[in-house]
Tab-separated table of C-alpha atoms in Angstrom:
chain	number	residue	atom	x	y	z
A	1	MET	CA	0.145	-12.910	20.290
A	2	LEU	CA	-0.234	-12.597	16.535
A	3	PRO	CA	-3.405	-13.220	14.875
A	4	ASP	CA	-3.908	-16.552	13.503
A	5	LEU	CA	-4.023	-16.862	9.582
A	6	THR	CA	-2.912	-20.549	9.579
A	7	GLY	CA	-4.384	-21.982	6.421
A	8	GLU	CA	-5.157	-18.613	4.781
A	9	ILE	CA	-4.100	-17.422	1.366
A	10	ALA	CA	-2.965	-13.935	1.041
A	11	MET	CA	-2.290	-11.960	-2.040
A	12	VAL	CA	-0.053	-9.083	-1.911
A	13	THR	CA	0.853	-6.602	-4.921
A	14	GLY	CA	3.930	-4.559	-5.043
A	15	VAL	CA	6.195	-7.024	-3.168
A	16	ARG	CA	9.308	-5.570	-4.295
A	17	GLY	CA	8.471	-2.169	-3.173
A	18	ARG	CA	9.584	-0.726	0.175
A	19	LEU	CA	6.598	-1.984	2.357
A	20	GLY	CA	6.034	-5.171	0.313
A	21	PRO	CA	8.466	-7.191	2.288
A	22	VAL	CA	6.847	-5.972	5.745
A	23	TRP	CA	3.322	-7.277	4.667
A	24	ILE	CA	5.043	-10.694	3.543
A	25	SER	CA	6.774	-11.368	6.709
A	26	ALA	CA	4.032	-10.303	8.903
A	27	LEU	CA	1.458	-12.444	6.915
A	28	ILE	CA	3.761	-15.371	6.928
A	29	ALA	CA	4.567	-15.111	10.575
A	30	ALA	CA	0.809	-15.279	11.203
A	31	GLY	CA	0.760	-18.574	9.325
A	32	ALA	CA	-0.595	-17.372	5.972
A	33	THR	CA	0.608	-18.644	2.401
A	34	VAL	CA	1.563	-15.540	0.538
A	35	VAL	CA	1.223	-15.034	-3.381
A	36	GLY	CA	3.359	-11.980	-3.917
A	37	LEU	CA	2.830	-9.984	-7.023
A	38	ASP	CA	5.026	-7.378	-8.818
A	39	LEU	CA	6.232	-6.282	-12.385
A	40	LYS	CA	9.579	-8.701	-11.849
A	41	VAL	CA	9.756	-11.389	-9.270
A	42	ASP	CA	12.313	-13.906	-10.438
A	43	ASP	CA	12.960	-15.070	-6.896
A	44	ALA	CA	12.864	-13.861	-3.354
A	45	THR	CA	16.133	-12.414	-3.507
A	46	GLY	CA	16.214	-8.733	-2.620
A	47	LEU	CA	13.034	-9.083	-0.682
A	48	HIS	CA	14.715	-7.438	2.544
A	49	GLY	CA	13.433	-8.808	5.718
A	50	VAL	CA	12.023	-11.928	4.084
A	51	ALA	CA	13.682	-14.531	6.036
A	52	ASP	CA	14.805	-17.773	4.357
A	53	THR	CA	12.724	-20.040	6.391
A	54	ASP	CA	9.666	-18.029	4.953
A	55	ILE	CA	10.309	-18.599	1.335
A	56	ASP	CA	8.329	-22.111	1.663
A	57	ARG	CA	5.209	-20.200	2.085
A	58	LEU	CA	5.814	-17.445	-0.560
A	59	ILE	CA	4.825	-18.012	-4.130
A	60	LEU	CA	5.879	-15.156	-6.379
A	61	MET	CA	4.124	-14.208	-9.465
A	62	GLU	CA	4.488	-11.453	-12.305
A	63	VAL	CA	1.756	-9.094	-12.805
A	64	ASP	CA	1.175	-5.553	-14.129
A	65	VAL	CA	-1.638	-3.891	-12.230
A	66	THR	CA	-1.842	-1.543	-15.106
A	67	ASP	CA	-3.000	-4.234	-17.550
A	68	ALA	CA	-6.362	-5.889	-16.627
A	69	ALA	CA	-5.495	-8.841	-18.800
A	70	SER	CA	-2.178	-9.464	-16.721
A	71	VAL	CA	-4.213	-8.942	-13.468
A	72	ARG	CA	-6.825	-11.470	-14.480
A	73	SER	CA	-3.926	-14.074	-15.596
A	74	ALA	CA	-2.262	-13.803	-12.285
A	75	VAL	CA	-5.552	-14.728	-10.328
A	76	ARG	CA	-6.014	-17.572	-12.354
A	77	ARG	CA	-2.697	-18.843	-11.809
A	78	CYS	CA	-3.108	-18.308	-8.067
A	79	LEU	CA	-6.598	-20.135	-8.280
A	80	ASP	CA	-4.971	-23.026	-10.044
A	81	GLY	CA	-2.021	-23.178	-7.860
A	82	VAL	CA	-3.463	-22.601	-4.083
A	83	GLY	CA	-7.009	-21.394	-4.385
A	84	VAL	CA	-9.053	-18.175	-3.712
A	85	PRO	CA	-7.419	-15.713	-1.699
A	86	SER	CA	-8.907	-14.989	1.745
A	87	VAL	CA	-6.697	-11.723	2.213
A	88	LEU	CA	-6.003	-9.264	-0.529
A	89	VAL	CA	-3.315	-6.636	0.185
A	90	ASN	CA	-3.226	-3.929	-2.428
A	91	SER	CA	0.374	-2.272	-1.780
A	92	ALA	CA	1.526	-1.784	-5.473
A	93	GLY	CA	2.090	1.986	-5.995
A	94	LEU	CA	3.911	4.862	-7.499
A	95	ASP	CA	5.758	7.634	-5.463
A	96	ALA	CA	8.215	10.203	-6.407
A	97	PRO	CA	10.735	11.152	-3.454
A	98	PRO	CA	13.087	13.810	-4.106
A	99	GLY	CA	15.778	13.056	-6.505
A	100	SER	CA	13.889	9.797	-7.570
A	101	ASN	CA	13.627	10.790	-11.436
A	102	GLY	CA	16.052	13.872	-11.390
A	103	ARG	CA	13.467	16.089	-12.673
A	104	ASN	CA	11.336	18.622	-10.874
A	105	TRP	CA	8.238	20.454	-12.080
A	106	HIS	CA	6.509	23.666	-11.372
A	107	PHE	CA	2.774	22.755	-10.642
A	108	GLY	CA	1.472	24.115	-13.822
A	109	ASP	CA	3.971	22.220	-15.793
A	110	ILE	CA	3.475	18.618	-14.559
A	111	PRO	CA	2.843	16.704	-17.749
A	112	ASP	CA	-0.189	14.300	-18.021
A	113	ALA	CA	1.851	11.436	-18.403
A	114	VAL	CA	3.665	11.724	-15.160
A	115	SER	CA	0.150	12.265	-13.264
A	116	GLY	CA	-1.428	9.572	-15.459
A	117	ALA	CA	0.958	6.892	-14.600
A	118	VAL	CA	0.659	7.519	-10.808
A	119	LEU	CA	-2.965	7.365	-10.871
A	120	ASP	CA	-3.072	4.371	-13.336
A	121	VAL	CA	-0.951	2.343	-10.699
A	122	ASN	CA	-2.248	3.792	-7.386
A	123	SER	CA	-5.761	3.957	-8.143
A	124	LEU	CA	-6.836	2.080	-11.164
A	125	GLY	CA	-4.487	-0.646	-10.264
A	126	VAL	CA	-6.260	-1.168	-6.979
A	127	LEU	CA	-9.731	-1.213	-8.824
A	128	ARG	CA	-8.431	-3.814	-11.227
A	129	MET	CA	-7.177	-6.191	-8.264
A	130	CYS	CA	-10.387	-5.792	-6.536
A	131	GLN	CA	-12.350	-6.377	-9.622
A	132	ALA	CA	-10.536	-9.791	-10.170
A	133	VAL	CA	-10.362	-10.894	-6.495
A	134	GLY	CA	-13.317	-9.398	-4.807
A	135	PRO	CA	-16.251	-11.225	-6.641
A	136	LEU	CA	-14.523	-14.484	-6.041
A	137	MET	CA	-14.350	-13.808	-2.140
A	138	ALA	CA	-18.093	-12.569	-2.423
A	139	GLU	CA	-19.154	-15.764	-3.917
A	140	ARG	CA	-17.276	-17.857	-1.220
A	141	GLY	CA	-18.919	-15.610	1.342
A	142	SER	CA	-15.605	-14.393	2.952
A	143	GLY	CA	-12.455	-12.195	2.555
A	144	SER	CA	-10.509	-9.240	3.839
A	145	ILE	CA	-9.189	-6.638	1.381
A	146	VAL	CA	-6.649	-4.199	2.785
A	147	ASN	CA	-6.033	-1.205	0.374
A	148	ILE	CA	-2.733	0.522	1.223
A	149	GLY	CA	-3.216	4.158	1.470
A	150	SER	CA	-1.306	7.313	2.726
A	151	LEU	CA	-1.267	10.097	5.103
A	152	TYR	CA	-1.108	12.297	2.234
A	153	GLY	CA	-4.653	11.041	0.956
A	154	SER	CA	-5.936	13.068	3.901
A	155	VAL	CA	-3.754	15.894	4.375
A	156	ALA	CA	-1.634	17.956	1.856
A	157	PRO	CA	2.186	17.572	1.920
A	158	ASP	CA	3.744	20.793	3.105
A	159	PRO	CA	6.321	22.364	0.713
A	160	ARG	CA	8.299	23.645	3.622
A	161	MET	CA	9.337	19.941	4.365
A	162	TYR	CA	11.604	20.041	1.186
A	163	ASP	CA	12.624	23.675	0.796
A	164	HIS	CA	15.945	22.769	2.081
A	165	LEU	CA	16.741	20.620	-1.032
A	166	PRO	CA	18.804	22.070	-3.891
A	167	GLY	CA	16.730	22.289	-7.327
A	168	ASP	CA	14.986	24.922	-9.653
A	169	PRO	CA	12.175	24.318	-9.526
A	170	PRO	CA	12.303	23.248	-5.987
A	171	PHE	CA	11.015	19.728	-5.177
A	172	LEU	CA	7.119	19.345	-5.239
A	173	LYS	CA	5.446	16.310	-3.965
A	174	PRO	CA	3.338	14.992	-7.044
A	175	PRO	CA	-0.196	15.976	-6.575
A	176	ALA	CA	-1.462	12.855	-8.317
A	177	TYR	CA	-0.007	10.844	-5.233
A	178	GLY	CA	-2.233	12.493	-2.828
A	179	MET	CA	-5.244	12.212	-5.427
A	180	SER	CA	-4.611	8.583	-5.887
A	181	LYS	CA	-4.427	7.618	-2.155
A	182	ALA	CA	-7.658	9.614	-1.576
A	183	ALA	CA	-9.298	7.802	-4.397
A	184	VAL	CA	-8.253	4.502	-2.859
A	185	ALA	CA	-10.111	5.466	0.453
A	186	ALA	CA	-13.226	6.330	-1.465
A	187	LEU	CA	-13.052	2.946	-3.293
A	188	THR	CA	-12.713	1.077	-0.062
A	189	ARG	CA	-16.018	2.579	1.142
A	190	TYR	CA	-17.736	1.837	-1.950
A	191	LEU	CA	-16.745	-1.932	-1.852
A	192	ALA	CA	-17.578	-2.171	1.966
A	193	VAL	CA	-21.103	-1.381	0.996
A	194	LEU	CA	-21.126	-3.636	-2.199
A	195	TRP	CA	-19.688	-6.600	-0.620
A	196	GLY	CA	-20.506	-6.267	3.200
A	197	PRO	CA	-23.816	-8.423	2.651
A	198	HIS	CA	-21.532	-11.256	1.349
A	199	GLY	CA	-18.856	-11.391	4.191
A	200	VAL	CA	-16.119	-9.350	2.570
A	201	ARG	CA	-14.521	-6.633	4.624
A	202	VAL	CA	-12.656	-3.884	2.726
A	203	ASN	CA	-10.423	-1.454	4.586
A	204	THR	CA	-7.873	1.262	4.153
A	205	LEU	CA	-4.410	1.148	5.992
A	206	SER	CA	-2.896	4.559	5.721
A	207	PRO	CA	0.905	4.853	6.928
A	208	GLY	CA	2.143	8.095	7.958
A	209	GLY	CA	5.859	9.029	7.183
A	210	VAL	CA	7.852	5.653	7.277
A	211	LEU	CA	11.447	5.948	8.060
A	212	GLY	CA	13.535	4.933	5.134
A	213	GLY	CA	16.612	6.757	4.167
A	214	GLN	CA	15.276	10.378	4.247
A	215	ASP	CA	17.686	13.226	4.866
A	216	GLN	CA	18.106	14.319	8.320
A	217	GLN	CA	16.723	17.858	7.757
A	218	PHE	CA	13.420	16.248	6.257
A	219	GLN	CA	13.196	13.909	9.381
A	220	ASP	CA	13.752	16.747	11.654
A	221	LYS	CA	10.865	18.808	9.979
A	222	PHE	CA	8.561	16.105	9.838
A	223	VAL	CA	8.850	14.875	13.435
A	224	VAL	CA	8.109	18.136	14.639
A	225	ARG	CA	4.388	17.602	13.296
A	226	VAL	CA	4.187	14.231	14.905
A	227	PRO	CA	2.873	14.235	18.292
A	228	MET	CA	4.858	11.004	19.002
A	229	ARG	CA	8.012	12.648	17.826
A	230	ARG	CA	9.189	10.155	15.411
A	231	MET	CA	8.583	8.524	12.019
A	232	ALA	CA	7.014	5.202	11.586
A	233	THR	CA	8.953	1.983	11.386
A	234	ALA	CA	8.053	-1.452	9.668
A	235	ALA	CA	7.117	-2.749	13.170
A	236	ASP	CA	4.405	0.024	13.613
A	237	LEU	CA	2.930	-1.235	10.563
A	238	THR	CA	2.582	-5.118	10.979
A	239	GLY	CA	0.081	-5.119	13.865
A	240	PRO	CA	-2.598	-2.811	11.908
A	241	LEU	CA	-2.099	-4.927	8.845
A	242	LEU	CA	-2.580	-8.175	10.628
A	243	PHE	CA	-5.723	-6.709	12.554
A	244	LEU	CA	-7.440	-5.637	9.458
A	245	SER	CA	-6.513	-8.956	7.684
A	246	SER	CA	-7.833	-11.346	10.376
A	247	ALA	CA	-10.865	-12.199	12.227
A	248	GLN	CA	-9.753	-9.790	14.968
A	249	SER	CA	-11.392	-6.942	12.862
A	250	ARG	CA	-14.517	-9.095	11.651
A	251	TYR	CA	-16.791	-6.173	12.429
A	252	VAL	CA	-14.584	-3.549	10.644
A	253	THR	CA	-15.106	-2.461	7.241
A	254	GLY	CA	-15.255	0.687	5.122
A	255	THR	CA	-12.773	2.316	7.523
A	256	GLU	CA	-9.375	3.992	6.921
A	257	LEU	CA	-6.775	3.090	9.786
A	258	LEU	CA	-4.270	6.159	9.902
A	259	VAL	CA	-0.994	4.676	11.336
A	260	ASP	CA	0.595	8.227	11.527
A	261	GLY	CA	1.540	8.836	15.027
A	262	GLY	CA	-1.025	11.543	15.397
A	263	PHE	CA	0.016	13.523	12.613
A	264	VAL	CA	-3.381	14.552	11.496
A	265	CYS	CA	-4.422	15.824	14.705
A	266	ARG	CA	-2.297	18.964	14.464
C-alpha cells in the first residue's frame, strides 16, 4: 500500500534527468500534485515513464539551480499557482558517465571549470533550493526535504570498473561528483538540526548503481560488489522516496538512506 500524499504539493528538481520521471510518477501515484523543475520543460513529452493520466497533476516550470534569482522566481510561481510545497526533492545533478563528453582527463589535469560546474549544480544547487523552500516550510511548521545523494558520496569509485573501456587517458569518474554528493549529505544533517524544531524533516536518499544502459562488462564488474548481485531499478527507488516524503517517516530526519543492495557492506 502506497503512502498517502493526497493533497500534498511536491516540488522536484531535475525532472528531465534519468531519475526525475521516477520521482514524479511515484509522487503522483501516491496522490501528490507535482511541480517539476528543470532547465527546459516545454511539456511532459519525453518524460519517460510518466503516464498521460498523470499529467493533470504535473506542473512544469523552468529553473536554473545555479542561479539564485531563477530559483526564487520558480518558488514564487509555485506559491502563486498551488501553494507552499510540502515535499521538496532535490534531484538536479550533473554526472559524467563514460563517453558523455568525449574527453577524458588525468586526475591532475581536470580543469577547475569542469569540477566547478558539477559542484555548482549538485551541491550549491541543492543549497539554493533549500534556502528558497525550507524557510517557507519552517514558517508553516511542516515539510519533508529529500536530497538525492549517491553511493559515491560514501565510497570511492573503483577505476578497475572502467579499465576495459578504450581511451588515453583512461576514463576516470570525476572526483567532484563524489565530493558534491558527500556535501549534500552534510547539508542534510545541518538542515535537520536547524529546522527540526520547526517540523521540517531533511533526509538524503542515495541510490547505488542504477541500471540504465551501462555496458555489460561494467555491469558484471559492478554486481560482483553487490551482495544482492544486481543493479538497482526504478522500482527499487520509489518506496524509499515515498517513505521519506510521507508521514511514514515522521520521526526520521538527518539520515542518509543508502539504496545500494548492500554495496557498502563489502
